[in-house]
Structures are given as C-alpha cells and as structure tokens.
CSV table of C-alpha atoms in Angstrom, one decimal:
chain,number,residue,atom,x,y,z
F,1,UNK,CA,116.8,166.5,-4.0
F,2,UNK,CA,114.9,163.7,-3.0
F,3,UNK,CA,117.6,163.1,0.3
F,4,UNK,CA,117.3,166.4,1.1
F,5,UNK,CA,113.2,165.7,0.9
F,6,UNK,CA,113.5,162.5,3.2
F,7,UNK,CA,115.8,164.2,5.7
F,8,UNK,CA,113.5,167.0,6.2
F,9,UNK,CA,110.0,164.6,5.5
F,10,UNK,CA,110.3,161.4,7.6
F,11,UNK,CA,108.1,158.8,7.5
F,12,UNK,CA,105.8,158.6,10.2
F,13,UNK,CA,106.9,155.8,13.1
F,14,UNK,CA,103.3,155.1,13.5
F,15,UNK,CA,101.8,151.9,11.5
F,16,UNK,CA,98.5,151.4,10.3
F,17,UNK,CA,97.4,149.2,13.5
F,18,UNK,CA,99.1,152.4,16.0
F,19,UNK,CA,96.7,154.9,14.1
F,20,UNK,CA,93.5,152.7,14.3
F,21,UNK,CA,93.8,152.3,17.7
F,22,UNK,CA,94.6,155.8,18.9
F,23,UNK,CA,91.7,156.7,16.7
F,24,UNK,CA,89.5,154.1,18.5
F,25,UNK,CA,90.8,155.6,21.9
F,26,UNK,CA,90.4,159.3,20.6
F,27,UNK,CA,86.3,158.2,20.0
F,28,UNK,CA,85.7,155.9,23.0
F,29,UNK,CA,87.0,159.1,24.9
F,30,UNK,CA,84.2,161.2,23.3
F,31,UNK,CA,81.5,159.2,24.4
F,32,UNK,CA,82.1,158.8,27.3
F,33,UNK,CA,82.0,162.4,27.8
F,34,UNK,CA,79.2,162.9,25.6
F,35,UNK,CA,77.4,160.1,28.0
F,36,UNK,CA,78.2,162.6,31.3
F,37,UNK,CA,76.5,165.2,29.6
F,38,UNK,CA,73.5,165.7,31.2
F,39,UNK,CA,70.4,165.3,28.9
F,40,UNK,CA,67.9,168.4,29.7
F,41,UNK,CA,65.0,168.7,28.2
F,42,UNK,CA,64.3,172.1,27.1
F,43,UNK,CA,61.8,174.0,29.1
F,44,UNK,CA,58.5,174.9,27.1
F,45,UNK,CA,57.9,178.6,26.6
F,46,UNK,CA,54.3,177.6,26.9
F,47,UNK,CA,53.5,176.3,30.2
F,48,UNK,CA,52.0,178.3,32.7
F,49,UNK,CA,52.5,177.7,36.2
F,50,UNK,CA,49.5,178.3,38.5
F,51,UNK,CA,50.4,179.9,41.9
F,52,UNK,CA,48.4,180.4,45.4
F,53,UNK,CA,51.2,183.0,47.9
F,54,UNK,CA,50.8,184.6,50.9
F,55,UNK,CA,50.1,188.7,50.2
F,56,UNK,CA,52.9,189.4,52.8
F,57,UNK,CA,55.4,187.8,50.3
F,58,UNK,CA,53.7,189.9,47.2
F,59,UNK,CA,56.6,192.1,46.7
F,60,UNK,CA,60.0,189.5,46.5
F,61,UNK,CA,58.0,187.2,44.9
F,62,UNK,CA,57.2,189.2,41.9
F,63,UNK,CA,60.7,190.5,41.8
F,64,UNK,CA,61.7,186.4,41.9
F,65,UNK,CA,59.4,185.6,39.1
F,66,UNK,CA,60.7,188.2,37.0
F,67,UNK,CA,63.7,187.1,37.3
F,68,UNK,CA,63.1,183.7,37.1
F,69,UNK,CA,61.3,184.2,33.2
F,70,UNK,CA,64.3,186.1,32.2
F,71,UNK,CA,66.4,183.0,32.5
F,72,UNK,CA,63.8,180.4,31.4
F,73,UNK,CA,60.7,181.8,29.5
F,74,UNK,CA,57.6,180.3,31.0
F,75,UNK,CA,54.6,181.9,32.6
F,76,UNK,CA,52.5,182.5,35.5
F,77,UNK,CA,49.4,182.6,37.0
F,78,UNK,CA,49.9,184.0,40.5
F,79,UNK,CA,47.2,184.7,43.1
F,80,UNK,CA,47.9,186.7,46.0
F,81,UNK,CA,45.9,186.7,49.3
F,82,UNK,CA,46.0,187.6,52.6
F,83,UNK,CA,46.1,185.2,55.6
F,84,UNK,CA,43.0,185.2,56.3
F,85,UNK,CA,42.0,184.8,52.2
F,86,UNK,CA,44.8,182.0,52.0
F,87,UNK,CA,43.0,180.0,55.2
F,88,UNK,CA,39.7,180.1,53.6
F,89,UNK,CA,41.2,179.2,50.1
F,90,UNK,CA,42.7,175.9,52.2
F,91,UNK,CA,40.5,175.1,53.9
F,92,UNK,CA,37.3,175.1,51.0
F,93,UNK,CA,39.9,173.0,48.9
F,94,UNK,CA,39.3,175.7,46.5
F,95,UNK,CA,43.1,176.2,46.2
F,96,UNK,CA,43.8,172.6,46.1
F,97,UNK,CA,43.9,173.0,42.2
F,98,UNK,CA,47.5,175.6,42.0
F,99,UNK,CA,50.7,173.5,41.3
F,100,UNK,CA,52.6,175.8,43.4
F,101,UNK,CA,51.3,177.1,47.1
F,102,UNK,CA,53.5,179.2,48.6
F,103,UNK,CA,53.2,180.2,51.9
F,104,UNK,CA,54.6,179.6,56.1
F,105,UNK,CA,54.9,175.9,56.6
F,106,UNK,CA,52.5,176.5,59.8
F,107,UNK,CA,49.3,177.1,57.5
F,108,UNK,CA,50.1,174.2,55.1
F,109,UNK,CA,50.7,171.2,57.9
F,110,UNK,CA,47.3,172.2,58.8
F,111,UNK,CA,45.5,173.1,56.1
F,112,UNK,CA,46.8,171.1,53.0
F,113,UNK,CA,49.5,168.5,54.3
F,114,UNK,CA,46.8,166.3,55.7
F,115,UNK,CA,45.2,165.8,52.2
F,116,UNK,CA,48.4,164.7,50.8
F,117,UNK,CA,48.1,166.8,48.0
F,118,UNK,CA,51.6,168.8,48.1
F,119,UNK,CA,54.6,167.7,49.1
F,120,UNK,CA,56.4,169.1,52.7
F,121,UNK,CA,57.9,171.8,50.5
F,122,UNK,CA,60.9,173.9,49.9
F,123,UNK,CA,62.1,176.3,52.7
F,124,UNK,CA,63.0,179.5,51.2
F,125,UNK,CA,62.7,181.9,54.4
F,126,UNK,CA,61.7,183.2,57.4
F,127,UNK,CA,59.7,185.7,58.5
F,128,UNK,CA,61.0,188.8,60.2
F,129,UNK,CA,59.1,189.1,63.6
F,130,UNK,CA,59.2,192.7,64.1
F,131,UNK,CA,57.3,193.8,61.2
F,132,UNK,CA,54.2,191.1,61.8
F,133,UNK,CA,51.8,191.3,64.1
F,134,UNK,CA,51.8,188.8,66.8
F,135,UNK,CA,49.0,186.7,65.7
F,136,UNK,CA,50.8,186.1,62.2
F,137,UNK,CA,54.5,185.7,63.9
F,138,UNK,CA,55.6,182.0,63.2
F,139,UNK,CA,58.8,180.2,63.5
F,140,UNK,CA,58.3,177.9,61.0
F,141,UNK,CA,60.2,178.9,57.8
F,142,UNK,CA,57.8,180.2,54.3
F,143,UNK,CA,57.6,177.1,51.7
F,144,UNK,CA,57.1,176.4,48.0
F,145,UNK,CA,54.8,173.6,48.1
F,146,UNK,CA,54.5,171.9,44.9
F,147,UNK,CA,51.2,169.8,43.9
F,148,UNK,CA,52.3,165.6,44.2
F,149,UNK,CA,50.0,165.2,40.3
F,150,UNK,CA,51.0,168.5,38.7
F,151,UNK,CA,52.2,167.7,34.9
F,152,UNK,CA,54.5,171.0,35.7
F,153,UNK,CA,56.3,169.6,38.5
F,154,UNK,CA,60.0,169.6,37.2
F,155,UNK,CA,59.5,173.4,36.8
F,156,UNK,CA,57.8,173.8,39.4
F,157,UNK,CA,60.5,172.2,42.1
F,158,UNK,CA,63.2,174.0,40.0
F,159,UNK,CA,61.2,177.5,40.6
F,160,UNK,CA,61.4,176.5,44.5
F,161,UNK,CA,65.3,176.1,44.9
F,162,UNK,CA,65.5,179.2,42.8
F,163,UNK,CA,63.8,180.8,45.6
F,164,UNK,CA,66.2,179.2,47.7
F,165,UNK,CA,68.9,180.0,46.5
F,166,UNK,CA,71.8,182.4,47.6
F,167,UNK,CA,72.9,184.2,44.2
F,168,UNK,CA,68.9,184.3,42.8
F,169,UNK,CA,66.0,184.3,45.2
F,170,UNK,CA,67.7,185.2,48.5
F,171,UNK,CA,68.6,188.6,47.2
F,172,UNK,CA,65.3,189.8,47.0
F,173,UNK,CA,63.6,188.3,50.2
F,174,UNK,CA,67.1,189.7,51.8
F,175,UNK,CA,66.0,193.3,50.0
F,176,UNK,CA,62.0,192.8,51.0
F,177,UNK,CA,63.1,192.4,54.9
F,178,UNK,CA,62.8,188.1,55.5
F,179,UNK,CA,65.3,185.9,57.0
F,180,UNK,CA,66.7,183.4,54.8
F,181,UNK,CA,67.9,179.7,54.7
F,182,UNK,CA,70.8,177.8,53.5
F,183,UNK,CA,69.7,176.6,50.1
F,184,UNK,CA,71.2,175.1,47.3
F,185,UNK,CA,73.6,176.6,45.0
F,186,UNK,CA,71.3,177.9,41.5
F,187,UNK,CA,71.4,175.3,38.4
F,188,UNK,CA,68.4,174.4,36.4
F,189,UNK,CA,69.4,170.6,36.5
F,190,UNK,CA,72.2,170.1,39.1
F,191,UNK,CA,73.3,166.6,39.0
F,192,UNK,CA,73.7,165.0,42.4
F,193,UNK,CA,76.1,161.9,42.4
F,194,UNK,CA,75.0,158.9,44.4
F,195,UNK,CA,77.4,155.9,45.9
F,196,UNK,CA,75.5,152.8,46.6
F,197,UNK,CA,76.1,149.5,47.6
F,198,UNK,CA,76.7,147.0,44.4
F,199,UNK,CA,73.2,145.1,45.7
F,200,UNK,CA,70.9,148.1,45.5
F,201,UNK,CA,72.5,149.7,42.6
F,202,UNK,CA,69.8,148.7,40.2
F,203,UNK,CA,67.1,148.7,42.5
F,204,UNK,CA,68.0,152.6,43.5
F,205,UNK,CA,68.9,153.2,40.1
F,206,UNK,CA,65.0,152.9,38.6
F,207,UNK,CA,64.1,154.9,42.0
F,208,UNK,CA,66.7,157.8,40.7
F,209,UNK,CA,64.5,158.0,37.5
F,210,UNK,CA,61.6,158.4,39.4
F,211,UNK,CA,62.7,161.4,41.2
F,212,UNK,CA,64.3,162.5,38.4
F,213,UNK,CA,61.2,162.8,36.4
F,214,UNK,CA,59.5,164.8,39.3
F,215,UNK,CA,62.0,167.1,40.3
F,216,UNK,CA,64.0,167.5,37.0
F,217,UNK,CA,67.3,166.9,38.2
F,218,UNK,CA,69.8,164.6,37.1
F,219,UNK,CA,71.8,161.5,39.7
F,220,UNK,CA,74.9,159.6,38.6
F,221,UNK,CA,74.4,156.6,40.5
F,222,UNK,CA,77.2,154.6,41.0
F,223,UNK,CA,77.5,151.1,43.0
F,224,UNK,CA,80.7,149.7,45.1
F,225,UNK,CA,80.8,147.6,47.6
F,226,UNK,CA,81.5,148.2,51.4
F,227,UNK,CA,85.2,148.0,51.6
F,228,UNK,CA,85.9,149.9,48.4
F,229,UNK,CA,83.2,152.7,49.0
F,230,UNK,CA,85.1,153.4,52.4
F,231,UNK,CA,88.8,153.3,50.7
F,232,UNK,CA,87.3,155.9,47.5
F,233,UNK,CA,85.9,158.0,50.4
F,234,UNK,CA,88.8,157.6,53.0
F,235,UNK,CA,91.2,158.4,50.2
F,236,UNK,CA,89.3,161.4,48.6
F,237,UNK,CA,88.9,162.5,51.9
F,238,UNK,CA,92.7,163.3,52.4
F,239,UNK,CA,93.3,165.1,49.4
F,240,UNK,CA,92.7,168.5,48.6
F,241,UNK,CA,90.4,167.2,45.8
F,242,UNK,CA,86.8,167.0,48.0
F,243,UNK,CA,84.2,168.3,45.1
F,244,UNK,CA,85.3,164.9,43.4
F,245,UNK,CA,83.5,163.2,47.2
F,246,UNK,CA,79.8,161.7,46.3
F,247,UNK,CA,76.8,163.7,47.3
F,248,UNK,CA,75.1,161.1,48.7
F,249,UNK,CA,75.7,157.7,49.7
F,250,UNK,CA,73.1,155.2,50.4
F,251,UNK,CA,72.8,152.0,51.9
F,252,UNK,CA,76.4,151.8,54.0
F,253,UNK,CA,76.5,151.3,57.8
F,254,UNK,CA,79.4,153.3,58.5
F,255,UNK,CA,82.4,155.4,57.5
F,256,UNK,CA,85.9,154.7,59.1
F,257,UNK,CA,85.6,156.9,62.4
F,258,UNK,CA,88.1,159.2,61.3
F,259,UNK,CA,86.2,160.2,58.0
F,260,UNK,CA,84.6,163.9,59.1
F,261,UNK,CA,83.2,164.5,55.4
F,262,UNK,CA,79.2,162.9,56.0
F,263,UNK,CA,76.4,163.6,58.1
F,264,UNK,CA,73.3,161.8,58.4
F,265,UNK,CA,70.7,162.8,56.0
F,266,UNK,CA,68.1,162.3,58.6
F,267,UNK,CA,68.0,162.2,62.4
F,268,UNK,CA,67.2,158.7,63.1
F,269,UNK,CA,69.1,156.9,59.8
F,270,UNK,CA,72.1,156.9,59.0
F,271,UNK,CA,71.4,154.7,55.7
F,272,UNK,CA,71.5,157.8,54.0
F,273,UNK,CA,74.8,160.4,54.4
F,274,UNK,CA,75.4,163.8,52.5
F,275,UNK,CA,78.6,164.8,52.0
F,276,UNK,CA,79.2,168.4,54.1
F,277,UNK,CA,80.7,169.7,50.9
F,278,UNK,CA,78.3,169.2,48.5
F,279,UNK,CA,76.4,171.9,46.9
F,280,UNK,CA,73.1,170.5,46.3
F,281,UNK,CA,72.6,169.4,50.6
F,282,UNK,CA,68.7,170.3,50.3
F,283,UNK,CA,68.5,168.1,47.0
F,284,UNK,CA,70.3,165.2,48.1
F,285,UNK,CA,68.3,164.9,51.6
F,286,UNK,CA,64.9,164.5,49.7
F,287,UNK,CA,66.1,162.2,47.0
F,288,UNK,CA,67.0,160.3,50.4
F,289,UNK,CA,63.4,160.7,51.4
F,290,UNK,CA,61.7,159.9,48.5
F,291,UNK,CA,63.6,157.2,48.2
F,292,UNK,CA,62.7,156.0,51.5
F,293,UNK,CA,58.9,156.6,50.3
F,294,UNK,CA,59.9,154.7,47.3
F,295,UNK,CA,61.3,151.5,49.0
C-alpha cells in the first residue's frame, strides 16, 4: 500500500529555500503592480462647480453636464449669458469669481487673459459660421477656461477634456451644429508617461506633482540618459508594439533622423516631443508648458 501511495504521491522536487524564494518573487511581483496602479482620489459628491458659458452653447452644454454627473456625481452652478451679457460680466470683473468660463477664446484673450486669472484653456470647438451673425463669427476655437486659485481645479480640467473628447463631449456639440477639435481620448485620470534625461529626473519629477495636483492626472516619469533614451525609442519604434513609446520626452536634443514617432510639442522648442501615437497629445503639450512656467 504505502508503494503504491509513493508511486502515485511524490515528493515535491522543490526544497524549502526553492519555495521561499518563488514566494518572495510571487509578492515582489504584486507590488510592483500595485505601485502602477494609479492612486485617484475619489471625486466628492459634494462640490459644486461654478460656471460663466456663452448662451449660444446653452443647449450641448447642458446635454454635456448631464452626462458628465452621470459618470461622476458632482454639481453645478451654471450661468448662461449672451455676448453681450458675457462682455459686461468680463469686463466688471464680476465673473472673475466662476472656476470654469466657458466661452470663444477671442472674448477671453481680451477680456480675462490679461488678468491672469484663468488659464489659456481647453479647446473643445468651433463655431459654425453660417448660423452666427457676422459680428459674432470668430475663428478662434470655444474654451473651457479654468480659474489658476480654484480649490476645484482637478475637476474642473477633467470637465474640459470631457468636452473635448471624441466618445463624450463631441457628440453633442457634433448634434447642436459646432465644429469640433482633436481632443483627447475620455479617462478621468489618464496617466501620461514622461522620458527624461537622468539629470532632470528629480527636478521634473517634483514639477510632475505639481501639475498633477492641478489637473488631476497622473505622469510616470522615468529618467535615461541620451544614448539609451534614443536606443528604447529607436527600438520601440520598429516594432509593432508603439502604445508601449513614452508620451512625452523632455529635455533630449534630438532623435536619430530616421525616428518619425515625435513632433515638437511647441513651435519654437524642441526640448519637449509628443509621441504622434499617444492618446493624451493635448495633455502632454501643457504638462510641457507648465513645466516650462515651472522651470
């Protein structure tokens, strides 16, 4: 009985040591993955996001906050005025008190981005010439400006890429009659992952908290230096596996000439380069830019 036991129940070939250490393998995989995981902090059902829009935009925006508080319960409190109501508004300051202001970019250069109050904005749309009047027809593109001190600014940034956004906001200005923009693929926190040079990495790194703390997204910042950062990307590059290619890189002069994957993230720098198939392009080009602010 007991051969027939021990043919059919061998002992185990693996010792005591073998099991430990597969066991310390089996954990040290589990946190690194548990340290990818992106930390969000869960929106507050509470706040109440105060907004100043243009009355043209009355009926997609609705639809767009609707929509918006069925994904993440918040609130708002939404003024609508006409252009003429919206100038006056400006230009008495009076408005100068909403986190959010969204209106065409031509109004707020004049009216509110001289104050330094709001940010440049989010682009979410254009307007659709042959419905508007002449004296209202501008080629500047409609903005979600968010306030530079509001304590709601994280949900208010995320509120603009939803707005930009193809599968979320887009539908609805599409369905209302406006021209819309390349934005961002929809996530409440996308993570944008940032190659830097091994010298900045730290500095770039505290920078990345920064503007993750204001826009509520997360970066995986990552440092290499010059030679290697152009072999991962060369290499990457020839493959058929491109999502794995960094959003961002910062701080490189150039890419072998052959490498087609970057563009500058900005005219008249090419510190900073976006990868063409990243998701998150709008994203990446003003962490570049705040960065740039920051430095």
């Amino acid at each position: 009985m007991n051969q027939d036991f021990n043919k059919i129940f061998k002992t185990p070939k693996y010792t005591g040591v073998t099991l430990s250490l597969l066991s310390m393998f089996v954990l040290a995989a589990m946190f690194v993955v548990w340290q990818k995981v992106p930390n969000q902090d869960p929106l507050e059902s509470e706040q109440n996001i105060s907004i100043l829009c243009d009355l043209k935009l009355k009926i997609p925006v609705e639809k767009i906050l609707a929509s918006f508080k069925k994904e993440y319960p918040c609130s708002f409190s939404v003024n609508f005025l006409d252009a003429k109501e919206f100038t006056s508004a400006l230009e008495n300051k009076s408005g100068s008190n909403a986190d959010l202001l969204i209106a065409n970019k031509t109004i707020l250069r004049k009216f509110v981005l001289a104050y330094s109050n709001y940010g440049q904005g989010i682009p979410f749309a254009f307007e659709n010439l042959f419905n508007s009047p002449p004296e209202q027809q501008s080629n500047e593109p409609f903005v979600c400006s968010i306030k530079n001190d509001t304590p709601h600014s994280h949900l208010a940034f995320a509120l603009g890429r939803y707005f930009s956004a193809p599968s979320r906001g887009q539908f609805f200005l599409a369905e209302a009659g406006f021209t819309g923009v390349n934005g961002d693929i929809w996530k409440l926190r996308p993570t944008i992952s940032v190659l830097v040079p091994k010298t900045y990495e730290r500095r770039i790194k505290d920078i990345a908290k920064k503007f993750s703390k204001v826009e509520g997204v997360n970066l995986d910042v990552m440092g290499k230096d010059e030679l290697e950062a152009n072999a991962t990307i060369h290499l990457i590059s020839k493959s058929n596996a491109k999502e794995y290619l960094p959003d961002l890189m910062i701080g490189y002069k150039e890419l072998t000439p052959d490498n087609k994957s970057y563009f500058p993230a900005t005219e008249n720098s090419r510190k900073g380069l976006v990868c063409f198939s990243t998701r998150y392009k709008r994203t990446a080009i003003r962490f570049f830019n705040f960065y740039n602010r920051e430095s």
